[in-house]
Amino acid sequence: MEKLSYKLLELIALSLGLPAERFSDYFENDTSFVRLNHYPPCPSPELALGVGRHKDSGALTVLSQDDVGGLEVRRKDGEWTKVKPIPDSYIINVGDIIQVWSNDRYKSIEHRVKVNSERERFSIPFFFNPAHHVMVKPMEELIDEQSPAKYREYNWGKFFKTRKLSDFKKLDVENIQIHHFKISN
Ligand SMILES: *[C@@H]1O[C@H](CO)[C@@H](O)[C@H](O)[C@H]1NC(C)=O
């Protein structure tokens, strides 16, 4: 998963006109992790969600899933679209960090998971995240007077911890999001 993620990151760097290795140093002592999800069948799928709508806060997510389906992504027009499972393939999500690094050229995708009334579902996401100490901000090569930085810099470790805390405590406040670091021009 790490090898694949590095490869994807290199391709993303090249697509932005940056050297392939531009992001690699941020991943020394990375905070990547794997999650094992099991969604049991739910008798009233219209009343519950497997995972509520959210964006992944890290760099990339590589998702392995079975053939049950349930993952939905939010399109530009705000409509939810099913992501059809394709056998022997991974789903790649761009996370918030790539959105900030690319100064909004890439967009982090909002997604959610629906439950199924008949079948249980298994999924295994791999979250590819930089080191705790990394300060995240738009790449200097991508900003100038015409296209200024759209985000203030923030510390990845602190951002991630804050989001997890508000997740677990189910606080009645908005989760920390990258738009909190958005610079209004
Ligand atoms: C990564 O961790 C090792 C062991 O704790 C440390 O020696 C090294 O300086 C760390 N590298 C970075 C870039 O922080």
XYZ file of N, CA and C and ligand atoms in Angstrom:
569
model
N 0.828 -1.198 0.000
C 0.000 0.000 0.000
C 0.869 1.257 0.000
N 1.956 1.196 0.816
C 2.854 2.362 0.858
C 3.516 2.583 -0.488
N 3.998 1.505 -1.081
C 4.657 1.620 -2.395
C 3.716 2.237 -3.416
N 2.477 1.729 -3.432
C 1.481 2.246 -4.370
C 1.203 3.727 -4.086
N 1.101 4.065 -2.804
C 0.810 5.454 -2.435
C 1.938 6.393 -2.859
N 3.191 5.952 -2.654
C 4.328 6.773 -3.091
C 4.284 6.997 -4.599
N 3.961 5.918 -5.325
C 3.891 6.010 -6.776
C 2.826 7.026 -7.194
N 1.651 6.937 -6.562
C 0.560 7.867 -6.886
C 0.952 9.306 -6.552
N 1.628 9.443 -5.416
C 2.058 10.774 -4.985
C 3.053 11.373 -5.976
N 3.936 10.522 -6.508
C 4.896 10.985 -7.513
C 4.164 11.457 -8.770
N 3.147 10.690 -9.164
C 2.388 11.068 -10.365
C 1.610 12.364 -10.139
N 1.089 12.528 -8.938
C 0.362 13.772 -8.617
C 1.327 14.952 -8.644
N 2.541 14.752 -8.074
C 3.550 15.824 -8.098
C 3.861 16.206 -9.543
N 4.107 15.209 -10.388
C 4.418 15.480 -11.803
C 3.264 16.206 -12.491
N 2.035 15.801 -12.168
C 0.862 16.429 -12.804
C 0.747 17.901 -12.430
N 1.364 18.274 -11.298
C 1.330 19.674 -10.851
C 2.563 20.443 -11.341
N 3.402 19.765 -12.142
C 4.614 20.400 -12.641
C 5.725 20.452 -11.601
N 5.649 19.591 -10.600
C 6.659 19.535 -9.536
C 7.547 18.311 -9.739
N 8.747 18.313 -9.141
C 9.568 17.105 -9.231
C 8.837 15.918 -8.589
N 9.046 14.728 -9.129
C 8.323 13.536 -8.657
C 8.454 13.339 -7.145
N 9.649 13.632 -6.609
C 9.914 13.352 -5.194
C 9.499 14.503 -4.267
N 8.818 15.490 -4.791
C 8.553 16.724 -4.038
C 7.951 16.485 -2.651
N 7.053 15.505 -2.520
C 6.345 15.306 -1.252
C 6.970 14.226 -0.362
N 7.963 13.515 -0.904
C 8.442 12.299 -0.225
C 8.960 12.532 1.189
N 9.713 13.628 1.385
C 10.312 13.865 2.706
C 9.271 13.976 3.822
N 8.085 14.436 3.480
C 7.046 14.606 4.506
C 6.591 13.268 5.093
N 6.953 12.178 4.421
C 6.464 10.865 4.842
C 7.494 10.039 5.602
N 8.645 10.671 5.939
C 9.577 9.969 6.823
C 8.938 9.991 8.210
N 8.816 8.832 8.825
C 8.063 8.667 10.093
C 6.581 9.021 9.874
N 6.025 8.456 8.858
C 4.630 8.760 8.516
C 3.646 8.237 9.569
N 2.423 8.741 9.515
C 1.384 8.339 10.473
C 0.267 7.573 9.750
N 0.657 6.856 8.699
C -0.325 6.085 7.923
C -0.890 4.950 8.770
N -2.098 4.536 8.445
C -2.678 3.390 9.151
C -3.741 2.700 8.294
N -4.060 1.480 8.721
C -5.076 0.676 8.028
C -6.268 0.527 8.953
N -7.470 0.504 8.404
C -8.655 0.244 9.224
C -9.397 -0.958 8.623
N -9.929 -1.794 9.494
C -10.699 -2.954 9.031
C -12.162 -2.702 9.372
N -12.994 -2.526 8.370
C -14.406 -2.192 8.600
C -15.314 -3.379 8.323
N -16.273 -3.577 9.212
C -17.328 -4.561 8.976
C -18.670 -3.868 9.170
N -19.493 -3.881 8.130
C -20.829 -3.297 8.218
C -21.831 -4.450 8.204
N -22.477 -4.736 9.338
C -23.475 -5.817 9.344
C -24.699 -5.389 8.534
N -25.526 -6.363 8.087
C -26.752 -5.982 7.382
C -27.613 -5.121 8.310
N -28.345 -4.185 7.718
C -29.169 -3.283 8.525
C -30.601 -3.372 8.015
N -31.571 -3.668 8.907
C -32.963 -3.844 8.450
C -33.582 -2.560 7.873
N -33.097 -1.412 8.283
C -33.671 -0.148 7.770
C -32.579 0.750 7.201
N -32.049 0.376 6.029
C -30.901 1.126 5.489
C -31.214 2.595 5.206
N -32.518 2.913 5.063
C -32.857 4.317 4.772
C -32.774 5.183 6.031
N -32.671 4.529 7.201
C -32.638 5.290 8.463
C -31.232 5.427 9.036
N -30.265 4.737 8.436
C -28.916 4.740 9.019
C -27.865 4.870 7.920
N -26.703 5.328 8.314
C -25.558 5.347 7.401
C -24.458 4.486 8.015
N -23.668 3.831 7.163
C -22.517 3.075 7.664
C -21.461 4.028 8.174
N -21.160 5.047 7.385
C -20.267 6.136 7.789
C -20.883 7.427 7.272
N -21.016 8.395 8.145
C -21.582 9.690 7.761
C -20.669 10.430 6.794
N -21.207 11.465 6.156
C -20.436 12.180 5.140
C -19.199 12.829 5.753
N -18.093 12.727 5.061
C -16.836 13.314 5.553
C -15.826 13.349 4.411
N -14.732 14.057 4.654
C -13.590 14.038 3.740
C -12.431 13.435 4.507
N -11.551 12.749 3.811
C -10.385 12.189 4.496
C -9.355 13.305 4.695
N -8.839 13.395 5.918
C -7.984 14.535 6.257
C -6.533 14.354 5.824
N -6.129 13.115 5.506
C -4.727 12.866 5.160
C -4.408 13.181 3.709
N -3.374 12.503 3.177
C -2.945 12.769 1.806
C -3.765 11.934 0.816
N -3.680 10.621 0.937
C -4.378 9.723 0.017
C -5.023 8.593 0.808
N -6.115 8.052 0.296
C -6.688 6.831 0.863
C -6.773 5.795 -0.253
N -6.265 4.612 0.042
C -6.363 3.493 -0.901
C -7.342 2.508 -0.294
N -8.473 2.301 -0.968
C -9.543 1.486 -0.396
C -9.713 0.168 -1.139
N -9.701 -0.895 -0.341
C -10.036 -2.210 -0.872
C -11.424 -2.549 -0.328
N -12.327 -3.024 -1.175
C -13.677 -3.347 -0.698
C -14.199 -4.580 -1.415
N -15.238 -5.189 -0.838
C -15.832 -6.363 -1.489
C -16.854 -5.904 -2.537
N -17.689 -6.854 -2.998
C -18.595 -6.527 -4.118
C -19.967 -6.012 -3.662
N -20.118 -5.741 -2.356
C -21.434 -5.317 -1.855
C -21.758 -3.878 -2.248
N -20.763 -3.011 -2.181
C -20.991 -1.602 -2.511
C -21.615 -0.842 -1.352
N -21.834 0.431 -1.543
C -22.397 1.265 -0.475
C -21.693 2.614 -0.409
N -20.440 2.630 -0.927
C -19.696 3.888 -0.942
C -20.338 4.859 -1.936
N -20.497 6.102 -1.505
C -21.033 7.146 -2.382
C -20.149 8.383 -2.293
N -19.952 9.045 -3.418
C -19.181 10.290 -3.428
C -20.095 11.440 -3.856
N -19.740 12.607 -3.365
C -20.564 13.783 -3.664
C -20.025 14.488 -4.890
N -20.888 14.637 -5.891
C -20.475 15.314 -7.115
C -20.479 16.819 -6.922
N -19.930 17.508 -7.915
C -19.867 18.974 -7.884
C -21.241 19.597 -7.681
N -22.284 18.974 -8.321
C -23.634 19.543 -8.224
C -24.317 19.196 -6.904
N -23.588 18.513 -5.991
C -24.133 18.212 -4.672
C -24.843 16.874 -4.579
N -25.064 16.204 -5.722
C -25.736 14.897 -5.725
C -24.772 13.799 -5.309
N -25.326 12.764 -4.645
C -24.501 11.614 -4.253
C -24.513 10.569 -5.357
N -23.334 10.032 -5.674
C -23.192 9.028 -6.723
C -22.584 7.760 -6.138
N -23.171 6.616 -6.492
C -22.633 5.326 -6.034
C -21.296 5.044 -6.714
N -20.353 4.492 -5.958
C -19.094 4.033 -6.549
C -19.227 2.529 -6.721
N -19.371 2.103 -7.972
C -19.616 0.700 -8.267
C -18.355 -0.117 -7.977
N -18.471 -1.174 -7.174
C -17.267 -1.986 -6.906
C -16.782 -2.679 -8.186
N -15.493 -2.591 -8.446
C -14.870 -3.268 -9.587
C -13.939 -4.328 -9.002
N -14.133 -5.604 -9.380
C -13.314 -6.659 -8.784
C -11.817 -6.396 -8.977
N -11.019 -6.769 -7.998
C -9.553 -6.661 -8.063
C -9.063 -5.241 -8.351
N -9.742 -4.267 -7.805
C -9.267 -2.894 -8.003
C -9.297 -2.148 -6.668
N -8.564 -1.072 -6.596
C -8.601 -0.204 -5.426
C -9.308 1.089 -5.792
N -9.898 1.706 -4.789
C -10.458 3.047 -4.969
C -9.479 4.013 -4.317
N -9.115 5.079 -5.047
C -8.168 6.061 -4.514
C -8.920 7.355 -4.207
N -8.848 7.787 -2.954
C -9.435 9.074 -2.563
C -8.332 10.093 -2.371
N -8.511 11.265 -2.955
C -7.614 12.378 -2.665
C -8.076 12.991 -1.341
N -7.138 13.219 -0.426
C -7.483 13.780 0.882
C -7.209 15.277 0.964
N -7.560 15.837 2.116
C -7.422 17.287 2.343
C -6.003 17.800 2.109
N -4.998 17.005 2.495
C -3.614 17.497 2.410
C -3.213 17.765 0.955
N -3.647 16.883 0.044
C -3.320 17.111 -1.373
C -4.059 18.342 -1.888
N -5.262 18.560 -1.369
C -5.987 19.774 -1.759
C -5.189 21.020 -1.350
N -4.671 21.017 -0.128
C -3.920 22.185 0.361
C -2.580 22.294 -0.371
N -1.827 21.196 -0.459
C -0.534 21.226 -1.161
C -0.693 21.770 -2.577
N -1.787 21.341 -3.253
C -1.980 21.730 -4.658
C -2.680 23.088 -4.764
N -2.946 23.723 -3.624
C -3.640 25.012 -3.590
C -4.964 24.944 -4.363
N -5.726 23.880 -4.091
C -7.070 23.650 -4.656
C -7.088 23.132 -6.089
N -5.930 22.802 -6.684
C -5.987 22.207 -8.031
C -6.593 20.812 -7.937
N -6.268 20.084 -6.857
C -6.959 18.832 -6.551
C -7.959 19.107 -5.444
N -9.106 18.408 -5.484
C -10.113 18.582 -4.453
C -10.291 17.281 -3.671
N -10.318 17.422 -2.369
C -10.591 16.297 -1.486
C -12.057 15.905 -1.680
N -12.296 14.601 -1.791
C -13.657 14.179 -2.159
C -14.504 13.873 -0.911
N -15.714 14.430 -0.888
C -16.636 14.126 0.207
C -17.308 12.786 -0.091
N -17.384 11.937 0.922
C -17.988 10.625 0.703
C -18.710 10.110 1.947
N -19.505 9.049 1.759
C -20.239 8.425 2.859
C -20.469 6.965 2.493
N -20.924 6.183 3.458
C -21.173 4.762 3.197
C -22.594 4.410 3.606
N -23.335 3.840 2.672
C -24.686 3.352 2.961
C -24.614 1.907 3.418
N -25.595 1.506 4.201
C -25.643 0.107 4.628
C -26.618 -0.670 3.750
N -26.499 -1.983 3.823
C -27.264 -2.863 2.947
C -28.210 -3.693 3.815
N -29.447 -3.908 3.347
C -30.407 -4.626 4.192
C -30.169 -6.131 4.208
N -29.510 -6.647 3.170
C -29.325 -8.098 3.088
C -27.914 -8.577 3.422
N -26.944 -7.858 2.906
C -25.584 -8.388 2.964
C -24.675 -7.561 3.865
N -23.761 -8.254 4.537
C -22.734 -7.555 5.300
C -21.668 -7.067 4.321
N -20.939 -6.045 4.713
C -19.898 -5.502 3.822
C -18.602 -5.388 4.591
N -17.506 -5.699 3.906
C -16.174 -5.507 4.474
C -15.414 -4.502 3.616
N -14.661 -3.631 4.257
C -13.786 -2.740 3.500
C -12.508 -2.503 4.293
N -11.427 -2.269 3.563
C -10.113 -2.056 4.190
C -9.481 -0.805 3.599
N -9.658 0.340 4.241
C -8.976 1.539 3.753
C -7.565 1.664 4.333
N -6.636 2.107 3.502
C -5.284 2.443 3.946
C -5.151 3.961 3.845
N -4.895 4.593 4.972
C -4.786 6.063 5.007
C -3.315 6.443 4.974
N -2.897 7.103 3.910
C -1.497 7.479 3.719
C -1.321 8.921 4.227
N -0.626 9.044 5.348
C -0.521 10.328 6.041
C 0.925 10.688 6.325
N 1.252 12.000 6.316
C 2.639 12.412 6.572
C 3.031 12.281 8.051
N 4.240 12.705 8.368
C 4.718 12.643 9.750
C 3.959 13.656 10.609
N 3.901 13.366 11.896
C 3.170 14.169 12.865
C 3.564 15.651 12.821
N 4.874 15.913 12.677
C 5.376 17.289 12.807
C 5.170 18.138 11.544
N 4.736 17.514 10.453
C 4.694 18.221 9.168
C 3.731 19.416 9.197
N 4.214 20.551 8.709
C 3.367 21.727 8.554
C 2.823 21.702 7.120
N 1.521 21.722 6.985
C 0.877 21.603 5.672
C 0.517 22.992 5.143
N 0.943 23.271 3.924
C 0.594 24.553 3.290
C 0.752 24.408 1.778
N 0.161 25.319 1.003
C 0.294 25.219 -0.452
C 1.769 25.269 -0.870
N 2.121 24.475 -1.883
C 3.500 24.436 -2.379
C 3.904 25.812 -2.914
N 5.083 26.263 -2.507
C 5.543 27.590 -2.927
C 5.607 27.731 -4.453
N 5.970 26.620 -5.132
C 6.089 26.662 -6.599
C 4.750 26.932 -7.276
N 3.647 26.701 -6.539
C 2.321 26.813 -7.174
C 1.627 28.128 -6.852
N 2.306 28.988 -6.091
C 1.655 30.253 -5.743
C 2.468 31.440 -6.262
N 1.789 32.459 -6.662
C 2.427 33.716 -7.058
C 1.381 34.825 -6.887
N 1.673 36.001 -7.433
C 0.751 37.127 -7.234
C -0.623 36.849 -7.850
N -0.616 36.178 -9.008
C -1.884 35.891 -9.688
C -2.689 34.820 -8.941
N -1.978 33.801 -8.454
C -2.692 32.758 -7.694
C -2.061 32.615 -6.307
N -2.486 33.476 -5.384
C -1.914 33.452 -4.032
C -2.336 32.205 -3.249
N -1.626 31.939 -2.160
C -1.936 30.784 -1.313
C -3.360 30.890 -0.798
N -4.089 29.771 -0.850
C -5.479 29.784 -0.397
C -5.619 29.301 1.045
N -4.515 28.800 1.622
C -4.583 28.283 2.996
C -3.410 28.773 3.834
N -3.673 29.002 5.110
C -2.596 29.224 6.067
C -2.024 27.868 6.437
N -0.782 27.883 6.911
C -0.191 26.582 7.225
C -0.734 26.046 8.551
N -0.835 24.731 8.632
C -1.280 24.088 9.874
C -0.464 22.841 10.118
N -0.449 22.452 11.382
C 0.321 21.265 11.767
C -0.537 20.008 11.587
N -0.026 19.049 10.827
C -0.798 17.839 10.523
C -1.188 17.079 11.792
N -0.215 16.836 12.695
C -0.488 16.035 13.892
C -1.596 16.637 14.740
N -1.535 17.954 14.904
C -2.527 18.643 15.724
C -3.901 18.610 15.051
N -3.916 18.823 13.767
C -5.158 18.798 12.990
C -5.848 17.441 13.136
N -5.052 16.393 12.960
C -5.593 15.038 12.989
C -6.136 14.700 14.377
N -5.379 15.079 15.400
C -5.786 14.800 16.769
C -7.096 15.532 17.094
N -7.171 16.776 16.689
C -8.383 17.562 16.962
C -9.595 16.935 16.283
N -9.407 16.476 15.044
C -10.538 15.877 14.345
C -10.968 14.574 15.021
N -9.995 13.780 15.425
C -10.331 12.507 16.086
C -11.085 12.755 17.390
N -10.623 13.727 18.166
C -11.260 14.018 19.450
C -12.714 14.422 19.238
N -12.949 15.281 18.245
C -14.320 15.735 18.057
C -15.167 14.609 17.476
N -14.529 13.679 16.754
C -15.245 12.502 16.257
C -15.724 11.635 17.425
N -14.782 11.294 18.293
C -15.103 10.344 19.362
C -16.071 10.934 20.379
N -15.906 12.205 20.669
C -16.774 12.822 21.676
C -18.117 13.212 21.091
N -18.257 13.086 19.770
C -19.496 13.473 19.104
C -19.932 14.866 19.557
N -18.982 15.762 19.580
C -19.279 17.119 20.002
C -20.254 17.757 19.031
N -21.086 18.607 19.555
C -22.068 19.269 18.727
C -21.472 20.519 18.077
N -20.244 20.391 17.593
C -19.601 21.501 16.895
C -19.059 20.954 15.593
N -18.784 21.833 14.673
C -18.247 21.398 13.401
C -16.843 20.843 13.615
N -16.575 19.724 12.980
C -15.224 19.170 13.008
C -14.224 20.166 12.455
N -12.969 20.030 12.865
C -11.950 20.877 12.251
C -11.843 20.495 10.775
N -11.806 21.486 9.896
C -11.765 21.273 8.449
C -10.732 22.203 7.844
N -10.239 21.855 6.658
C -9.222 22.725 6.061
C -9.769 24.115 5.743
N -11.089 24.236 5.566
C -11.581 25.591 5.253
C -11.399 26.556 6.435
N -11.157 26.001 7.632
C -10.832 26.869 8.776
C -9.484 27.570 8.574
N -8.675 27.044 7.679
C -7.362 27.645 7.398
C -7.377 28.415 6.089
N -8.558 28.534 5.514
C -8.678 29.206 4.221
C -8.399 30.704 4.379
N -7.642 31.234 3.437
C -7.359 32.664 3.444
C -8.405 33.342 2.565
N -9.120 34.307 3.120
C -10.125 35.006 2.282
C -9.456 36.199 1.622
N -9.543 36.219 0.295
C -8.874 37.303 -0.451
C -9.836 38.446 -0.744
C 12.273 9.766 12.366
O 12.369 9.027 13.556
C 13.698 8.695 13.935
C 13.630 7.799 15.155
O 12.860 8.380 16.175
C 14.507 9.983 14.172
O 15.848 9.668 14.485
C 14.461 10.842 12.900
O 15.088 12.089 13.139
C 13.020 11.094 12.475
N 13.013 11.793 11.204
C 12.349 12.938 11.025
C 12.426 13.536 9.654
O 11.711 13.493 11.910
